[in-house]
Short mmCIF file of C-alpha atoms (C1' of nucleotides) in Angstrom, two decimals:
data_model
loop_
_atom_site.label_atom_id
_atom_site.label_comp_id
_atom_site.label_asym_id
_atom_site.label_seq_id
_atom_site.Cartn_x
_atom_site.Cartn_y
_atom_site.Cartn_z
CA MET A 153 147.98 177.20 23.79
CA ILE A 154 149.21 173.71 23.58
CA PHE A 155 145.99 171.90 24.18
CA ALA A 156 143.67 174.02 22.16
CA PRO A 157 144.79 172.58 18.85
CA VAL A 158 144.69 169.10 20.22
CA LEU A 159 141.15 169.52 21.33
CA ARG A 160 140.11 170.66 17.93
CA LEU A 161 140.77 167.15 16.63
CA THR A 162 137.52 165.97 18.10
CA SER A 163 136.11 165.28 14.70
CA PHE A 164 138.24 162.20 14.22
CA HIS A 165 136.32 160.01 16.57
CA GLN A 166 134.21 158.59 13.81
CA GLU A 167 136.84 158.11 11.19
CA THR A 168 135.96 155.47 8.69
CA SER A 169 139.47 154.53 7.74
CA SER A 170 140.17 150.85 7.85
CA GLY A 171 143.94 150.98 8.07
CA THR A 172 146.52 152.67 10.18
CA GLY A 173 147.53 154.70 7.17
CA VAL A 174 145.68 157.73 8.30
CA LEU A 175 148.55 159.90 9.32
CA ILE A 176 148.51 162.81 6.96
CA MET A 177 147.67 163.74 3.42
CA ILE A 178 150.63 163.73 1.13
CA SER A 179 150.65 165.64 -2.10
CA THR A 180 151.87 163.59 -5.00
CA THR A 181 154.55 166.08 -5.83
CA ALA A 182 156.03 165.72 -2.40
CA GLU A 183 155.83 161.99 -2.70
CA MET A 184 157.82 162.03 -5.93
CA THR A 185 160.77 163.68 -4.26
CA ARG A 186 160.78 161.34 -1.32
CA ALA A 187 163.38 158.62 -1.08
CA ARG A 188 162.06 155.14 -1.69
CA TYR A 189 163.85 152.20 -0.11
CA GLU A 190 163.75 148.52 -0.67
CA ILE A 191 163.88 146.34 2.42
CA ARG A 192 164.46 142.62 2.15
CA ARG A 193 162.44 140.10 4.05
CA HIS A 194 163.65 139.49 7.61
CA LYS A 195 165.48 142.81 7.72
CA HIS A 196 164.65 145.08 10.62
CA LEU A 197 163.02 148.44 10.09
CA ALA A 198 163.64 149.19 13.74
CA ARG A 199 165.28 147.56 16.69
CA ARG A 200 164.43 147.71 20.33
CA HIS A 201 164.76 151.16 21.89
CA GLU A 202 166.25 152.55 18.72
CA HIS A 203 166.03 156.28 18.27
CA THR A 204 164.77 157.73 15.07
CA ASP A 205 163.84 161.01 13.42
CA ARG A 206 161.59 159.74 10.68
CA LEU A 207 158.53 157.64 9.98
CA PHE A 208 158.14 154.84 7.46
CA ARG A 209 155.27 154.69 5.07
CA ILE A 210 154.81 151.28 3.55
CA GLU A 211 154.42 151.38 -0.20
CA ASP A 212 154.45 147.63 -0.67
CA GLY A 213 155.04 144.55 1.45
CA TRP A 214 154.19 143.55 4.99
CA ALA A 215 155.96 144.15 8.29
CA CYS A 216 155.25 143.44 11.93
CA GLN A 217 156.21 144.62 15.36
CA TYR A 218 156.89 141.88 17.88
CA ARG A 219 158.16 140.99 21.29
CA LEU A 220 160.46 138.08 21.91
CA LEU A 221 160.85 136.22 25.18
CA PRO A 222 164.16 134.63 26.13
CA ASP A 223 162.68 131.14 25.87
CA GLY A 224 161.74 131.74 22.24
CA ARG A 225 158.10 132.63 22.57
CA ARG A 226 157.16 135.44 20.22
CA GLN A 227 154.08 137.63 20.14
CA ILE A 228 153.35 139.92 17.24
CA ILE A 229 151.87 143.18 18.47
CA ALA A 230 151.12 144.97 15.25
CA LEU A 231 150.95 144.33 11.52
CA PHE A 232 151.82 146.95 8.94
CA LEU A 233 150.34 146.64 5.48
CA PRO A 234 150.72 148.69 2.29
CA GLY A 235 149.57 152.23 2.90
CA ASP A 236 150.19 152.06 6.64
CA TYR A 237 152.50 154.26 8.63
CA CYS A 238 154.80 152.41 10.96
CA GLU A 239 154.26 153.43 14.53
CA ALA A 240 152.92 156.91 14.30
CA GLN A 241 153.74 157.42 17.98
CA TRP A 242 157.37 157.60 17.00
CA VAL A 243 156.68 161.20 16.19
CA LEU A 244 155.86 161.74 19.82
CA THR A 245 158.55 159.70 21.47
CA GLY A 246 161.34 159.71 18.91
CA GLN A 247 161.96 156.13 19.89
CA ALA A 248 160.83 152.71 18.79
CA ASN A 249 160.07 150.52 21.75
CA TRP A 250 159.95 147.16 20.09
CA PRO A 251 161.50 145.73 16.96
CA ILE A 252 159.82 145.89 13.59
CA VAL A 253 160.80 143.36 10.96
CA ALA A 254 159.89 142.93 7.32
CA LEU A 255 157.74 139.85 6.76
CA THR A 256 158.17 140.16 2.99
CA ASP A 257 160.38 142.14 0.69
CA MET A 258 159.10 145.67 0.94
CA PHE A 259 159.23 149.16 -0.46
CA VAL A 260 158.99 152.00 2.03
CA THR A 261 159.32 155.74 1.93
CA GLU A 262 160.86 157.67 4.77
CA ILE A 263 159.20 160.79 6.13
CA PRO A 264 161.42 162.96 8.33
CA PHE A 265 159.64 164.38 11.33
CA HIS A 266 160.36 167.94 10.27
CA ASP A 267 158.48 167.22 7.05
CA ILE A 268 155.44 166.13 8.98
CA ARG A 269 155.66 169.22 11.12
CA ALA A 270 156.04 171.53 8.16
CA ARG A 271 153.30 169.87 6.21
CA HIS A 272 150.97 169.99 9.12
CA ALA A 273 151.69 173.65 9.63
CA ALA A 274 150.87 174.29 5.99
CA HIS A 275 147.51 172.57 6.26
CA ASN A 276 145.12 174.78 8.08
CA SER A 277 142.11 172.88 9.19
CA GLN A 278 139.80 174.19 6.47
CA GLU A 279 139.40 170.59 5.33
CA PRO A 280 137.36 168.95 8.04
CA ASP A 281 137.08 165.60 6.38
CA GLY A 282 139.99 165.22 4.03
CA MET A 283 142.82 165.43 6.50
CA LYS A 284 143.69 162.66 8.85
CA SER A 285 145.96 163.17 11.79
CA LEU A 286 148.71 161.67 13.76
CA LEU A 287 146.36 161.45 16.69
CA GLY A 288 143.78 159.73 14.57
CA SER A 289 146.37 157.14 13.74
CA ILE A 290 147.23 156.62 17.38
CA MET A 291 143.58 156.34 18.29
CA HIS A 292 143.28 153.72 15.61
CA THR A 293 146.14 151.78 17.12
CA LEU A 294 144.45 151.95 20.50
CA LYS A 295 141.23 150.54 19.12
CA SER A 296 143.09 147.81 17.35
CA HIS A 297 144.92 146.84 20.51
CA GLU A 298 141.70 146.72 22.48
CA LYS A 299 140.19 144.45 19.90
CA TRP A 300 143.11 142.07 20.08
CA ILE A 301 143.05 141.99 23.84
CA VAL A 302 139.48 140.75 23.61
CA ASN A 303 140.35 138.26 20.90
CA LEU A 304 143.36 136.87 22.75
CA GLY A 305 141.58 136.81 26.07
CA ARG A 306 138.20 135.39 25.19
CA MET A 307 138.15 133.92 21.69
CA SER A 308 138.85 130.36 20.58
CA ALA A 309 141.60 129.57 18.11
CA THR A 310 139.16 129.32 15.23
CA GLU A 311 137.51 132.60 16.13
CA ARG A 312 140.85 134.36 16.35
CA ILE A 313 142.03 133.12 12.98
CA CYS A 314 138.78 133.93 11.24
CA ALA A 315 138.72 137.40 12.78
CA LEU A 316 142.31 137.93 11.68
CA LEU A 317 141.71 136.84 8.11
CA HIS A 318 138.65 139.02 7.90
CA ASP A 319 140.59 141.96 9.29
CA LEU A 320 143.43 141.48 6.87
CA VAL A 321 141.19 141.51 3.84
CA GLU A 322 139.39 144.63 5.01
CA ARG A 323 142.69 146.37 5.64
CA LEU A 324 144.04 145.39 2.24
CA ARG A 325 140.94 146.55 0.43
CA PRO A 326 141.73 150.30 0.36
CA SER A 327 145.09 149.63 -1.25
CA GLY A 328 143.35 147.85 -4.11
CA LYS A 329 144.93 144.50 -3.45
CA VAL A 330 141.64 142.70 -3.01
CA VAL A 331 139.92 141.56 -6.19
CA SER A 332 136.67 139.67 -5.77
CA ASN A 333 137.67 138.47 -2.33
CA HIS A 334 141.09 137.30 -3.46
CA CYS A 335 144.21 138.90 -2.03
CA PRO A 336 147.86 138.19 -1.28
CA MET A 337 148.60 136.59 2.09
CA PRO A 338 152.35 136.28 2.59
CA LEU A 339 152.22 135.35 6.26
CA THR A 340 153.60 131.96 7.18
CA GLN A 341 151.71 129.77 9.58
CA TYR A 342 154.37 130.65 12.14
CA ASP A 343 153.56 134.31 11.66
CA LEU A 344 149.85 133.67 11.99
CA ALA A 345 150.49 131.66 15.14
CA ASP A 346 152.43 134.51 16.72
CA ILE A 347 149.67 136.97 15.91
CA VAL A 348 146.76 134.98 17.29
CA GLY A 349 148.68 133.48 20.19
CA ILE A 350 148.46 129.78 19.39
CA SER A 351 150.93 127.20 18.09
CA SER A 352 151.75 126.96 14.43
CA VAL A 353 150.70 123.33 14.39
CA HIS A 354 147.26 124.29 15.57
CA VAL A 355 147.08 127.11 13.06
CA ASN A 356 147.61 124.49 10.41
CA ARG A 357 144.77 122.37 11.71
CA VAL A 358 142.37 125.29 11.90
CA LEU A 359 143.23 126.31 8.34
CA GLN A 360 142.67 122.74 7.19
CA MET A 361 139.27 122.81 8.82
CA LEU A 362 138.38 126.14 7.19
CA ARG A 363 139.44 124.77 3.82
CA GLY A 364 137.47 121.61 4.41
CA GLU A 365 134.36 123.65 5.20
CA GLY A 366 134.82 125.62 2.01
CA VAL A 367 135.20 128.90 3.88
CA ILE A 368 138.56 129.91 2.48
CA SER A 369 141.25 128.78 0.14
CA LEU A 370 144.83 129.59 0.96
CA GLU A 371 147.71 128.52 -1.22
CA ALA A 372 150.74 129.93 -2.92
CA GLY A 373 150.56 133.03 -0.77
CA ARG A 374 147.08 133.94 -1.88
CA LEU A 375 143.94 133.97 0.20
CA ALA A 376 140.42 133.66 -1.15
CA LEU A 377 137.30 134.13 0.92
CA LEU A 378 134.96 131.55 -0.54
CA ASN A 379 132.28 132.14 2.08
CA PRO A 380 132.77 135.54 3.71
CA VAL A 381 129.49 135.34 5.60
CA GLU A 382 130.49 132.12 7.28
CA LEU A 383 133.96 133.51 7.94
CA ARG A 384 132.47 136.44 9.78
CA ARG A 385 130.22 134.18 11.77
CA LEU A 386 133.15 131.99 12.77
CA GLY A 387 135.04 135.13 13.73
CA GLY A 388 132.93 135.35 16.85
CA PRO A 389 129.96 137.37 18.00
CA ALA A 390 129.97 141.14 17.87
CA HIS A 391 130.47 142.94 21.14
CA VAL A 392 127.51 144.24 23.05
CA MET B 263 150.49 175.28 13.77
CA ILE B 264 148.68 172.26 15.01
CA PHE B 265 151.53 169.85 15.06
CA ALA B 266 154.25 172.02 16.45
CA PRO B 267 153.02 171.79 20.03
CA VAL B 268 152.51 168.10 19.74
CA LEU B 269 156.03 167.58 18.60
CA ARG B 270 157.37 169.47 21.55
CA LEU B 271 156.19 166.68 23.79
CA THR B 272 159.07 164.50 22.76
CA SER B 273 160.48 164.53 26.24
CA PHE B 274 157.85 162.17 27.57
CA HIS B 275 159.27 159.07 26.06
CA GLN B 276 161.12 158.15 29.22
CA GLU B 277 158.48 158.96 31.75
CA THR B 278 158.90 157.02 34.94
CA SER B 279 155.29 157.10 36.01
CA SER B 280 153.89 153.74 36.95
CA GLY B 281 150.20 154.58 36.67
CA THR B 282 147.93 156.07 34.11
CA GLY B 283 147.49 159.07 36.34
CA VAL B 284 149.85 161.18 34.35
CA LEU B 285 147.43 163.49 32.68
CA ILE B 286 148.23 166.88 34.04
CA MET B 287 149.37 168.60 37.19
CA ILE B 288 146.55 169.90 39.29
CA SER B 289 147.07 172.57 41.85
CA THR B 290 145.56 171.74 45.20
CA THR B 291 143.48 174.88 45.21
CA ALA B 292 141.86 173.89 41.97
CA GLU B 293 141.26 170.45 43.33
CA MET B 294 139.45 171.84 46.32
CA THR B 295 136.86 173.58 44.19
CA ARG B 296 136.23 170.57 42.05
CA ALA B 297 133.10 168.49 42.52
CA ARG B 298 133.67 165.17 44.20
CA TYR B 299 131.27 162.34 43.51
CA GLU B 300 130.62 159.04 45.14
CA ILE B 301 129.94 156.14 42.83
CA ARG B 302 128.60 152.86 44.15
CA ARG B 303 130.00 149.54 43.14
CA HIS B 304 128.57 148.17 39.89
CA LYS B 305 127.43 151.61 38.76
CA HIS B 306 128.63 152.71 35.36
CA LEU B 307 130.93 155.66 34.91
CA ALA B 308 130.36 155.42 31.19
CA ARG B 309 128.33 153.37 28.81
CA ARG B 310 129.06 152.28 25.30
CA HIS B 311 129.38 155.11 22.79
CA GLU B 312 128.34 157.65 25.39
CA HIS B 313 129.33 161.23 24.73
CA THR B 314 130.99 163.24 27.40
CA ASP B 315 132.61 166.58 28.04
CA ARG B 316 134.67 165.73 31.11
CA LEU B 317 137.24 163.34 32.46
CA PHE B 318 137.14 161.39 35.68
CA ARG B 319 140.00 161.34 38.09
CA ILE B 320 139.79 158.52 40.55
CA GLU B 321 140.33 159.62 44.12
CA ASP B 322 139.56 156.28 45.66
CA GLY B 323 138.26 152.90 44.54
CA TRP B 324 138.75 150.75 41.47
CA ALA B 325 137.03 150.72 38.10
CA CYS B 326 137.44 148.85 34.85
CA GLN B 327 136.63 149.13 31.19
CA TYR B 328 135.30 145.99 29.58
CA ARG B 329 133.76 144.42 26.55
CA LEU B 330 130.89 142.01 26.74
CA LEU B 331 130.03 139.40 24.15
CA PRO B 332 126.43 138.33 23.59
CA ASP B 333 127.16 134.84 24.91
CA GLY B 334 128.30 136.26 28.23
CA ARG B 335 132.05 136.24 27.77
CA ARG B 336 133.62 139.36 29.23
CA GLN B 337 137.09 140.77 28.76
CA ILE B 338 138.38 143.60 30.88
CA ILE B 339 140.45 145.97 28.78
CA ALA B 340 141.69 148.43 31.33
CA LEU B 341 141.85 148.86 35.06
CA PHE B 342 141.65 152.25 36.76
CA LEU B 343 143.14 152.69 40.21
CA PRO B 344 143.29 155.62 42.64
CA GLY B 345 145.14 158.50 41.03
CA ASP B 346 144.37 157.36 37.50
CA TYR B 347 142.51 159.34 34.89
CA CYS B 348 139.79 157.40 33.14
CA GLU B 349 140.39 157.18 29.47
CA ALA B 350 142.43 160.24 28.68
CA GLN B 351 141.61 159.81 25.00
CA TRP B 352 138.12 161.02 25.78
CA VAL B 353 139.55 164.48 25.52
CA LEU B 354 140.34 163.75 21.90
CA THR B 355 137.23 161.92 20.86
CA GLY B 356 134.59 163.25 23.22
CA GLN B 357 133.23 159.76 23.34
CA ALA B 358 133.66 156.64 25.41
CA ASN B 359 133.83 153.60 23.23
CA TRP B 360 133.34 150.92 25.83
CA PRO B 361 131.63 150.83 29.18
CA ILE B 362 133.41 151.60 32.41
CA VAL B 363 132.03 150.22 35.63
CA ALA B 364 132.96 150.69 39.29
CA LEU B 365 134.43 147.53 40.78
CA THR B 366 134.22 149.02 44.27
CA ASP B 367 132.55 152.00 45.83
CA MET B 368 134.55 154.96 44.58
CA PHE B 369 135.17 158.63 44.89
CA VAL B 370 135.90 160.50 41.68
CA THR B 371 136.37 164.09 40.68
CA GLU B 372 135.17 165.37 37.35
CA ILE B 373 137.35 167.56 35.19
CA PRO B 374 135.56 169.40 32.39
CA PHE B 375 137.48 169.48 29.16
CA HIS B 376 137.55 173.27 29.12
CA ASP B 377 139.35 173.14 32.46
CA ILE B 378 142.03 170.94 31.01
CA ARG B 379 142.36 173.23 28.05
CA ALA B 380 142.58 176.34 30.20
CA ARG B 381 145.00 174.76 32.62
CA HIS B 382 147.20 173.54 29.85
CA ALA B 383 147.24 176.97 28.29
CA ALA B 384 148.36 178.43 31.61
CA HIS B 385 151.25 176.02 31.86
CA ASN B 386 153.91 177.07 29.50
CA SER B 387 156.50 174.41 29.08
CA GLN B 388 159.07 175.95 31.38
CA GLU B 389 158.79 172.85 33.49
CA PRO B 390 160.35 170.11 31.44
CA ASP B 391 160.02 167.42 34.03
CA GLY B 392 157.20 168.32 36.34
CA MET B 393 154.35 168.36 33.87
CA LYS B 394 152.86 165.25 32.43
CA SER B 395 150.60 165.32 29.43
CA LEU B 396 147.54 163.94 27.90
CA LEU B 397 149.70 162.40 25.26
CA GLY B 398 151.94 160.88 27.87
CA SER B 399 148.89 159.24 29.34
CA ILE B 400 147.84 157.86 25.99
CA MET B 401 151.33 156.57 25.33
CA HIS B 402 151.16 154.86 28.67
CA THR B 403 147.90 153.20 27.71
CA LEU B 404 149.49 152.02 24.48
CA LYS B 405 152.38 150.41 26.33
CA SER B 406 150.06 148.80 28.79
CA HIS B 407 147.97 147.35 25.97
CA GLU B 408 151.03 145.98 24.25
CA LYS B 409 152.12 144.29 27.42
CA TRP B 410 148.75 142.64 27.86
CA ILE B 411 148.67 141.46 24.29
CA VAL B 412 151.91 139.62 24.98
CA ASN B 413 150.62 138.25 28.26
CA LEU B 414 147.33 137.06 26.81
CA GLY B 415 148.94 135.65 23.70
CA ARG B 416 151.99 133.90 25.09
CA MET B 417 151.83 133.51 28.85
CA SER B 418 150.42 130.67 30.94
CA ALA B 419 147.65 131.24 33.45
CA THR B 420 150.11 131.33 36.35
CA GLU B 421 152.37 133.78 34.57
CA ARG B 422 149.47 136.06 33.74
CA ILE B 423 148.16 136.14 37.28
CA CYS B 424 151.57 136.73 38.81
CA ALA B 425 152.32 139.48 36.32
CA LEU B 426 148.96 141.07 37.09
CA LEU B 427 149.43 140.98 40.84
CA HIS B 428 152.89 142.43 40.48
CA ASP B 429 151.57 145.17 38.24
CA LEU B 430 148.77 146.03 40.61
CA VAL B 431 151.08 146.48 43.55
CA GLU B 432 153.44 148.68 41.56
CA ARG B 433 150.56 150.81 40.34
CA LEU B 434 149.16 151.18 43.84
CA ARG B 435 152.51 152.15 45.33
CA PRO B 436 152.51 155.82 44.23
CA SER B 437 149.15 156.39 45.89
CA GLY B 438 150.58 155.21 49.19
CA LYS B 439 148.31 152.22 49.52
CA VAL B 440 151.15 149.72 49.73
CA VAL B 441 152.70 149.25 53.15
CA SER B 442 155.47 146.68 53.40
CA ASN B 443 154.11 144.75 50.45
CA HIS B 444 150.57 144.71 51.76
CA CYS B 445 147.80 146.43 49.85
CA PRO B 446 144.06 146.32 49.21
CA MET B 447 142.89 143.99 46.47
CA PRO B 448 139.13 144.35 45.99
CA LEU B 449 138.92 142.36 42.75
CA THR B 450 136.81 139.23 42.86
CA GLN B 451 138.15 136.09 41.26
CA TYR B 452 135.65 136.67 38.50
CA ASP B 453 137.20 140.06 37.87
CA LEU B 454 140.69 138.59 37.85
CA ALA B 455 139.52 135.92 35.41
CA ASP B 456 138.16 138.52 33.02
CA ILE B 457 141.40 140.47 33.13
CA VAL B 458 143.78 137.59 32.47
CA GLY B 459 141.49 135.74 30.10
CA ILE B 460 140.96 132.48 31.98
CA SER B 461 138.06 131.00 33.92
CA SER B 462 137.33 132.04 37.46
CA VAL B 463 137.63 128.46 38.63
CA HIS B 464 141.13 128.27 37.29
CA VAL B 465 141.99 131.61 38.87
CA ASN B 466 141.02 130.07 42.16
CA ARG B 467 143.30 127.10 41.63
CA VAL B 468 146.24 129.25 40.66
CA LEU B 469 145.74 131.43 43.71
CA GLN B 470 145.58 128.34 45.88
CA MET B 471 148.86 127.21 44.40
CA LEU B 472 150.49 130.59 44.99
CA ARG B 473 149.28 130.56 48.57
CA GLY B 474 150.52 127.02 49.01
CA GLU B 475 153.95 128.02 47.74
CA GLY B 476 154.04 130.90 50.19
CA VAL B 477 154.29 133.48 47.41
CA ILE B 478 151.26 135.54 48.37
CA SER B 479 148.49 135.74 50.85
CA LEU B 480 145.13 137.02 49.74
CA GLU B 481 142.17 137.26 52.05
CA ALA B 482 139.56 139.72 53.18
CA GLY B 483 140.31 141.94 50.21
CA ARG B 484 143.96 142.39 51.10
CA LEU B 485 146.96 141.12 49.18
CA ALA B 486 150.39 140.49 50.66
CA LEU B 487 153.45 139.66 48.64
CA LEU B 488 155.24 137.19 50.86
CA ASN B 489 157.89 136.40 48.28
CA PRO B 490 158.08 139.19 45.70
CA VAL B 491 161.17 137.74 44.03
CA GLU B 492 159.46 134.46 43.36
CA LEU B 493 156.34 136.29 42.22
CA ARG B 494 158.31 138.17 39.63
CA ARG B 495 159.98 135.01 38.46
CA LEU B 496 156.62 133.29 38.08
CA GLY B 497 155.40 136.34 36.19
CA GLY B 498 157.38 135.20 33.21
CA PRO B 499 160.68 136.11 31.62
CA ALA B 500 161.48 139.66 30.67
CA HIS B 501 161.25 140.53 27.00
CA VAL B 502 164.34 140.56 24.87
"C1'" DC C 135 117.44 135.34 58.39
"C1'" DG C 136 116.81 134.16 53.79
"C1'" DT C 137 119.03 135.55 49.46
"C1'" DT C 138 122.69 136.39 46.72
"C1'" DC C 139 127.53 136.75 45.92
"C1'" DT C 140 131.86 134.75 46.36
"C1'" DC C 141 135.00 131.19 47.17
"C1'" DT C 142 136.28 126.41 47.10
"C1'" DT C 143 136.78 121.68 45.54
"C1'" DG C 144 136.04 117.52 42.63
"C1'" DA C 145 135.19 115.14 38.28
"C1'" DT C 146 135.25 115.10 33.51
"C1'" DG C 147 136.10 116.52 28.93
"C1'" DG C 148 137.98 119.21 25.31
"C1'" DG C 149 140.97 122.38 23.16
"C1'" DT C 150 145.45 123.13 22.39
"C1'" DC C 151 150.52 122.08 22.99
"C1'" DT C 152 154.56 119.45 22.31
"C1'" DC C 153 157.22 116.16 20.10
"C1'" DA C 154 158.26 113.84 16.07
"C1'" DA C 155 158.31 112.35 11.39
"C1'" DT C 156 157.49 113.23 6.64
"C1'" DA C 157 156.44 115.85 2.69
"C1'" DT C 158 156.84 119.94 -0.15
"C1'" DG C 159 158.77 123.97 -1.99
"C1'" DC C 160 162.36 127.27 -2.83
"C1'" DG C 161 166.84 129.55 -3.12
"C1'" DT C 162 171.66 128.88 -3.70
"C1'" DG C 163 175.65 127.28 -5.46
"C1'" DG C 164 178.07 123.84 -7.93
"C1'" DC D 167 170.34 122.02 -14.76
"C1'" DC D 168 170.76 119.43 -10.85
"C1'" DA D 169 171.96 118.70 -5.84
"C1'" DC D 170 171.68 120.20 -1.67
"C1'" DG D 171 170.07 122.70 2.42
"C1'" DC D 172 166.75 125.16 4.66
"C1'" DA D 173 162.24 127.03 5.50
"C1'" DT D 174 157.59 125.79 5.47
"C1'" DA D 175 153.54 122.83 5.55
"C1'" DT D 176 151.29 118.63 7.01
"C1'" DT D 177 149.87 114.83 9.89
"C1'" DG D 178 149.74 111.67 13.97
"C1'" DA D 179 150.13 110.47 18.90
"C1'" DG D 180 150.14 111.60 23.43
"C1'" DA D 181 150.03 114.69 27.28
"C1'" DC D 182 148.72 118.69 29.69
"C1'" DC D 183 146.52 122.88 30.65
"C1'" DC D 184 142.47 124.75 31.37
"C1'" DA D 185 137.17 124.96 30.70
"C1'" DT D 186 132.91 123.39 32.09
"C1'" DC D 187 129.64 121.47 35.11
"C1'" DA D 188 128.18 120.71 39.61
"C1'" DA D 189 127.77 121.03 44.51
"C1'" DG D 190 128.62 122.90 48.87
"C1'" DA D 191 130.41 126.37 52.33
"C1'" DG D 192 131.08 130.88 53.92
"C1'" DA D 193 130.39 135.66 53.73
"C1'" DA D 194 127.93 139.72 52.69
"C1'" DC D 195 123.78 142.04 52.34
"C1'" DG D 196 119.26 143.73 52.71
#
DNA sequence: CGTTCTCTTGATGGGTCTCAATATGCGTGG
DNA sequence: CCACGCATATTGAGACCCATCAAGAGAACG
């Protein structure tokens, strides 16, 4: 009785979504009535072990989830881009495990859990393709984590950065922020460093190299992929 | 109708389990009737993109999930120890995404999905504490992945290895394989290297150092924590 | 009883870190 | 509108961690 519905979600294993924003379909009318908040850069959307009863959907801006070690080392665990839902597993646990901070000024909408429940109850599964699920979102997070474990464990600094830049562009594409391989890139080199697990100084050198090779241009918070093919190649070999 | 049951699983956010073997309670009678298979070392439990209709529960032996790059680099994504369920998310997707291979000779039992479904239907949630869930298992995987992202991104080789050894012992403890800080450790140094993302040669040197410091002893496939306090300290600072 | 893993150890080189100094940009308040 | 402070980007020098290559010794295995 509890598992049966879960098991019916089998069809999500080949989802083509390229973001984590796959939680649930939202009718525009519902969206209109939903509160929209502005969050300034460096403000926290969640703190460690904080309890919550709602999800954030990111309308605009970037955020990240991170862990901080007492000696100052920081590792970013997840990035949240426009269209993404922050930490879909909150619905399951009711608790954020690690802090989430705004990397830019942002606009978010809040979705109370009871809304998600009600909305999901309303949707019967007559729409095999159109509806995405909470579990789909979590599966997506799992896949993303696995990918970054491989990158952090076995890829060089250049490979990691190229893979990240490629990922970012592909994730921004559905939200319409990519125009002819140009898109916003508000991350500082410190942020990039804490995502790919290297020092910010070395991030700088790798970016210089990529610019020198004519692979990318990156200035004034905008990224351009001048040679996407080469970028992909530098991002490391595909997995067997 | 679909989400309501999922949302009732909120109580798992503080599970104290230390393994991934938190899928579901299995009555001993059911376990008796279940097929038990032997799998030889280096045999695959699953291959890439293989479809399946059952889960494995590991009765004895160790297995791992890994990714292989064309140039030979390997990164182990997950480790499965006695008592663990292999890849609980299979129930959701019906598909293994990455290969799983036996690191030792093993004994496993197979659990068809329809068994899990039926068993879960039988359990009504009168037992708030005793029953663990598929979702709890997936949440556990998520946490474990996050931890390894931090380790791979921001920890030194020594810290990674110490954290891994500490983790292994804690995960083996519930299955009764740890006696006064001694336990089996069948991983080769190549395996260790592919878990912590360093070369096997360097794994050897770190282990030598740990032995020299009197922190551990490791020989003939058995690990002893001679100085657990120091091991934890070397495993890196706790997260803020 | 050879063959193949696995472990060990040394030498060398390279990738990346740390420290440090300087430049550049940007927001804030005078 | 300018001055200042602070965050960010850049660049160099040196050191260190760790990878790679290579060779040999046990141990396991058929």
